[in-house]
Coordinates of C-alpha atoms in Angstrom, one line a residue:
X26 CA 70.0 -56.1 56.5
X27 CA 67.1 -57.7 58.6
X28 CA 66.7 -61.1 58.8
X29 CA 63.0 -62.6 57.7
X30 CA 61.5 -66.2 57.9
X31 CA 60.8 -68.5 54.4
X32 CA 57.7 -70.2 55.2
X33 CA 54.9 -69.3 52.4
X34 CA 51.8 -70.2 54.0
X35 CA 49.7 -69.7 51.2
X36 CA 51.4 -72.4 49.3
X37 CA 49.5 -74.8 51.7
X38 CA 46.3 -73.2 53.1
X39 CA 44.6 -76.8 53.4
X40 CA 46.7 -77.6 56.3
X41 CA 46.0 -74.3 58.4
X42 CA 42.9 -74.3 60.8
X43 CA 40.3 -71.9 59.7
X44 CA 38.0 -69.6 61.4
X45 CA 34.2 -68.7 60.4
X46 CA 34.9 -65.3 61.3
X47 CA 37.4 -62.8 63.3
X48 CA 34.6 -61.8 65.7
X49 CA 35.2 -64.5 68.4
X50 CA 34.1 -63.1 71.9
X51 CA 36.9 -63.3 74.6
X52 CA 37.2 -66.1 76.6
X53 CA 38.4 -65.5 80.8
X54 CA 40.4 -68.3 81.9
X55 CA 41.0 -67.9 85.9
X56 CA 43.7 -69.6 88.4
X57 CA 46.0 -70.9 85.1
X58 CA 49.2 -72.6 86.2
X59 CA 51.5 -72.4 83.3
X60 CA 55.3 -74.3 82.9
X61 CA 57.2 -72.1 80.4
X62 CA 60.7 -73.6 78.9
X63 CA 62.6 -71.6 76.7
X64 CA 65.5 -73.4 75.2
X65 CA 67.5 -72.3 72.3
X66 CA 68.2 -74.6 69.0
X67 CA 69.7 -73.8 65.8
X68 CA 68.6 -71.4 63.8
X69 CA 69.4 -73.8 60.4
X70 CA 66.7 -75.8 62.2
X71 CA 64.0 -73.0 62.1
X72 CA 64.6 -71.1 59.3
X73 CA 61.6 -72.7 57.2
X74 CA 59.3 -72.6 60.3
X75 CA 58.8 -69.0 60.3
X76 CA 56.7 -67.3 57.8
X77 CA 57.8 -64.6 55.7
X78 CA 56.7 -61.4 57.4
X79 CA 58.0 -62.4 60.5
X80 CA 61.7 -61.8 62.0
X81 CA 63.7 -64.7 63.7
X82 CA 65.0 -64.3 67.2
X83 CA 68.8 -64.0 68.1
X84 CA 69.9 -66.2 69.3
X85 CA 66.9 -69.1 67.7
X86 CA 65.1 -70.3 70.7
X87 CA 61.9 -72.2 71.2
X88 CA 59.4 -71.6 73.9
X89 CA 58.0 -75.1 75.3
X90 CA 54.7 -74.4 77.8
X91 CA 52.3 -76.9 79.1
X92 CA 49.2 -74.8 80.8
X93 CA 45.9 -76.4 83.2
X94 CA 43.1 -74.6 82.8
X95 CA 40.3 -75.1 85.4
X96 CA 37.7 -72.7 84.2
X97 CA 37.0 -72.2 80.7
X98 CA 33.3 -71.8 78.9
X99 CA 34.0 -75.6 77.6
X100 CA 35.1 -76.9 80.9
X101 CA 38.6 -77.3 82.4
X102 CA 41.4 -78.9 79.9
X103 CA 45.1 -78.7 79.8
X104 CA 46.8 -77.2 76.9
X105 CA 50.9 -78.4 75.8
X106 CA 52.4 -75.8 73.0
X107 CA 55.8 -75.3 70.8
X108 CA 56.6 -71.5 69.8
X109 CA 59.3 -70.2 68.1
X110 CA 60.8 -67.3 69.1
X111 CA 60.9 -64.6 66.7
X112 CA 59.9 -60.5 66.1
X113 CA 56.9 -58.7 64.1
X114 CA 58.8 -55.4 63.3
X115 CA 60.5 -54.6 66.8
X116 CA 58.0 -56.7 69.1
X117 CA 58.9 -59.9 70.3
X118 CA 56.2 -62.6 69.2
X119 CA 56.0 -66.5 69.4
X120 CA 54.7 -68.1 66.5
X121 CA 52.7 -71.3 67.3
X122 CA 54.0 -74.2 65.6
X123 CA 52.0 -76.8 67.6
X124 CA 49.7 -77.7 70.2
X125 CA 47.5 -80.7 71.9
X126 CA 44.7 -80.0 74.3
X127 CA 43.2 -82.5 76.3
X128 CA 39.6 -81.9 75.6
X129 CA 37.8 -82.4 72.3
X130 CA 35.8 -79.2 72.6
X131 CA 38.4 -77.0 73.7
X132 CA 40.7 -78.3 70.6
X133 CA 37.8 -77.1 68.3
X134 CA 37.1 -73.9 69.8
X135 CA 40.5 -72.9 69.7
X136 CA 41.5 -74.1 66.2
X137 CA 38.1 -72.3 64.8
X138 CA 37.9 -68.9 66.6
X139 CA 41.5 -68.0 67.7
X140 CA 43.4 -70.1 64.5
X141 CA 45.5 -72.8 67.0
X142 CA 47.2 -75.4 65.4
X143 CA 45.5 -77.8 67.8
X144 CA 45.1 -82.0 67.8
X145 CA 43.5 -83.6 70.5
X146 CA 45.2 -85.5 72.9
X147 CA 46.8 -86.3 76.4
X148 CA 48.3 -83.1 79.0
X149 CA 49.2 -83.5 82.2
X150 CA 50.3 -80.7 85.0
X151 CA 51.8 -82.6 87.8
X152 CA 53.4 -80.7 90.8
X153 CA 56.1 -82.3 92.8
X154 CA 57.4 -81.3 96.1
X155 CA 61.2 -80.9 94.1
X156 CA 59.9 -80.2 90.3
X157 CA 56.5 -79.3 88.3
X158 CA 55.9 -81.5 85.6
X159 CA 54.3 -81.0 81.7
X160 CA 53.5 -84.2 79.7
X161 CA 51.7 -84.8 76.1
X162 CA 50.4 -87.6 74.5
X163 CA 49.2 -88.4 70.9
X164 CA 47.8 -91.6 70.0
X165 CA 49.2 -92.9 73.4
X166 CA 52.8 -91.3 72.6
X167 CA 54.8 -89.6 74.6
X168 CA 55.8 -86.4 72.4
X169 CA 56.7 -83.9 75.3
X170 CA 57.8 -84.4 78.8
X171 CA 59.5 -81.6 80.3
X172 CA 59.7 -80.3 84.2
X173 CA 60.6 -77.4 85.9
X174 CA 63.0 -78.4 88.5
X175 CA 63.9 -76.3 92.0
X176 CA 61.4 -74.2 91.7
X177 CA 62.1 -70.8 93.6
X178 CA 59.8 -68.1 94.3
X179 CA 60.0 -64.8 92.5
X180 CA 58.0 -61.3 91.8
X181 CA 55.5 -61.8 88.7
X182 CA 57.0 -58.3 87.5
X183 CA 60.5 -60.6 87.3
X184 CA 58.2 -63.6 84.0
X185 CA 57.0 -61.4 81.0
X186 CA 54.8 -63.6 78.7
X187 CA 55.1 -62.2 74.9
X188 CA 52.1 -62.6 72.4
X189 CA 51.3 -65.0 70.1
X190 CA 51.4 -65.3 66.2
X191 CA 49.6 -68.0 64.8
X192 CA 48.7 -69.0 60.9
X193 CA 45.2 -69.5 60.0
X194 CA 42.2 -69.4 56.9
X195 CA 40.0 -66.5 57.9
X196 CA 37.5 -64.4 55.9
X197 CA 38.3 -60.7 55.2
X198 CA 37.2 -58.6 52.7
X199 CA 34.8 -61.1 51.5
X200 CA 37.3 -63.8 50.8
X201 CA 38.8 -66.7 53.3
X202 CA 42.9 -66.4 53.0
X203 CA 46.0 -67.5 54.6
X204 CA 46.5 -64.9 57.1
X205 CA 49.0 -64.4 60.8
X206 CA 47.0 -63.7 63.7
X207 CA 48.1 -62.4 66.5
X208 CA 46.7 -63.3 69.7
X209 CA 47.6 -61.2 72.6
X210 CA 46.6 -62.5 76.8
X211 CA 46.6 -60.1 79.7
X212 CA 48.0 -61.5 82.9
X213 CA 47.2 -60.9 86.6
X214 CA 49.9 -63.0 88.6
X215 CA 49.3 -64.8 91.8
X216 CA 52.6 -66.8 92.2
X217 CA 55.5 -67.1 90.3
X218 CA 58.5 -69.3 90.4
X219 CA 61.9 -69.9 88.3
X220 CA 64.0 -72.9 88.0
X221 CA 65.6 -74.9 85.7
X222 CA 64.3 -76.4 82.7
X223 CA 64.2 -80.0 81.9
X224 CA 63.7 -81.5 78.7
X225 CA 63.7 -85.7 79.0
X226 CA 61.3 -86.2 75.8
X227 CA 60.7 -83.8 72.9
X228 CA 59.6 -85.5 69.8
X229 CA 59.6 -82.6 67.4
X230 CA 57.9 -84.0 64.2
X231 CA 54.7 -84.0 66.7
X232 CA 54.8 -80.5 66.9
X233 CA 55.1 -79.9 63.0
X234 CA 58.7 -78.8 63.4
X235 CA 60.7 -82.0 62.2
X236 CA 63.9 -80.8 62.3
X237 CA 64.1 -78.8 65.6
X238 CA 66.9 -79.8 67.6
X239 CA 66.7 -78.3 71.3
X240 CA 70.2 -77.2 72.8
X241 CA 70.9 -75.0 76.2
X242 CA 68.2 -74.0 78.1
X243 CA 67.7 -70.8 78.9
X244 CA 65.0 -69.9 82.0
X245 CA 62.4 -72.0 83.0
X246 CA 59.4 -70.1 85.0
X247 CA 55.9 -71.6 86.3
X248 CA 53.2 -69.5 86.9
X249 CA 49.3 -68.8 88.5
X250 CA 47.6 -66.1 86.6
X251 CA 44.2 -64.9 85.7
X252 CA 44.4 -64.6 82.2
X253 CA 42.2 -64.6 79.1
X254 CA 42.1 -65.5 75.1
X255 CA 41.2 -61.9 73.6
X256 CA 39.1 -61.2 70.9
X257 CA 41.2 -60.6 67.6
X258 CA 43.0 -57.5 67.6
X259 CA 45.3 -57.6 64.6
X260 CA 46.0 -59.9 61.9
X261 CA 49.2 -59.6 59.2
X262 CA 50.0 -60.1 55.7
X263 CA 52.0 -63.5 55.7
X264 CA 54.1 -62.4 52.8
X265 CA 54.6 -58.5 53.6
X266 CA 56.9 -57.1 56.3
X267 CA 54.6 -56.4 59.6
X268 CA 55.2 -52.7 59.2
X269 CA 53.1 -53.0 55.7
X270 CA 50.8 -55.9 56.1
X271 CA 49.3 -55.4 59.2
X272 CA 45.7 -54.5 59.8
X273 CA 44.2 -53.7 62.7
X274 CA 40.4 -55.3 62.9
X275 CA 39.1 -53.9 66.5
X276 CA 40.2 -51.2 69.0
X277 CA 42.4 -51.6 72.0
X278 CA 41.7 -53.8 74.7
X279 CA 39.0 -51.7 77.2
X280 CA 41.8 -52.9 80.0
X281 CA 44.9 -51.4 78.4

C-alpha cells in the first residue's frame, strides 16, 4: 500500500505565502553556482512535513542547497533552501519547507509569484581552494552552515536536479485556496563538481521543520548553470493523490 504524507495545508492557509495570480512571467537566472547536500534523516521526523497528496522518499532524505545568483530582474541575491525528498505519483519532487534570500525584493517576488516560503536574511557562497561553503543567517543567527568539501570535477549529465513542490494561497476558479505548486527549472551546465557534504550547523526550527534530525550524508554536488524560475505549469490538489488532483494551467515549456 503506498505511503502518503499528513500535513493538511488547508488547516492553516494564513501561514502559506500567497500569490495574486498563476500568470507570473519566467524569470532567466544566468552563471548560478549552486551547493546541493542531500543527507538522509528519519522518516518519524518528516512524516508531518509532507502534505497529503504527496509520497515520501525511501529512504527519508533532505536536500540542503545554498544558490548565488548574479543576474536576476531584481538584482543579484543569494538564495539558502531545505527540501524534503519525496514523489508526486512516480516523479521524484522536493517539497520546499524553507528558505532565506538575501535581498528584500527577491524574497517578495519569490513568495508572491512562484509560492516560496521565503524570510529575508543573510547567504553567503564562499569558495575555498579545499571546500565551497553555504551560510544563512536570520536575525544575525547562524541557522545553516554547510560546505562541500574536495570538490572533484565531473560531467553535468553525472548531477540531476529534480523539481520543486511548494505550498501556497493562489486564486483559481474564482477563489484563493491552499494549493501545491510545482515549480520546474531547466538547466544548462558549465561545471560540475562532487564531494562530500558537510553539515557543521543546521538549526532546523529555522527552516519550519522542528523536528528534523540530519543523519548520513549522501552526495554532495556544486554546480554553474544557466537556469531559470518558469512560469507555472501545474499545481495539485493538497488533499487528493497527484494522479487525481492535478491540473495543468499552461502548455509545455516552448524548450522541452
Amino acid at each position: 500500500m503506498p505511503l502518503y504524507g499528513s500535513l493538511d495545508i488547508t488547516q492553516s492557509p494564513a501561514r502559506l505565502p500567497t500569490l495574486a495570480n498563476l500568470d507570473t512571467e519566467a524569470w532567466t537566472l544566468p552563471k548560478a553556482e549552486m551547493i546541493q547536500l542531500l543527507i538522509e534523516v528519519p522518516r518519524t521526523t518528516t512524516e508531518s512535513l509532507l502534505p497529503k497528496a504527496m509520497h515520501p522518499a525511501l529512504p527519508s532524505y533532505v536536500a540542503l542547497a545554498v544558490t548565488k545568483y548574479p543576474e536576476s530582474p531584481v538584482g543579484p541575491f543569494n538564495l539558502a533552501v531545505l527540501r524534503l525528498g519525496s514523489r508526486a505519483g512516480a516523479h521524484p519532487r522536493g517539497f520546499l519547507l524553507g528558505a532565506i534570500a538575501s535581498s528584500p525584493a527577491a524574497a517578495e517576488a519569490l513568495r508572491t509569484r512562484w509560492g516560496f516560503p521565503v524570510e529575508v536574511g543573510e547567504v553567503k557562497f564562499l569558495r575555498r581552494h579545499d571546500r565551497i561553503i553555504g551560510t544563512a543567517k536570520k536575525d544575525g543567527r547562524t541557522v545553516l552552515d554547510c560546505a562541500l568539501v574536495d570538490p572533484q570535477p565531473v560531467a553535468g549529465s553525472d548531477v540531476q536536479y529534480i523539481n520543486w513542490v511548494t505550498a501556497a494561497n493562489a486564486p483559481l476558479d474564482g477563489q484563493t485556496q491552499p494549493m501545491l505548486i510545482q515549480v520546474d527549472p531547466k538547466y544548462t551546465f558549465y561545471k560540475a563538481e562532487r564531494g562530500k557534504p558537510q553539515v557543521s550547523t543546521f538549526e532546523a526550527a529555522a527552516w519550519h521543520a522542528p523536528d528534523v534530525t540530519l543523519a548520513e550524508p549522501i552526495i554532495g554536488t556544486c554546480c554553474t548553470v544557466d537556469t531559470d524560475l518558469p512560469r507555472i505549469r501545474f499545481v495539485m490538489d493538497p488533499l487528493k493523490p497527484v494522479f487525481q488532483g492535478t491540473r495543468r494551467i499552461r502548455e509545455s515549456r516552448a524548450d522541452e
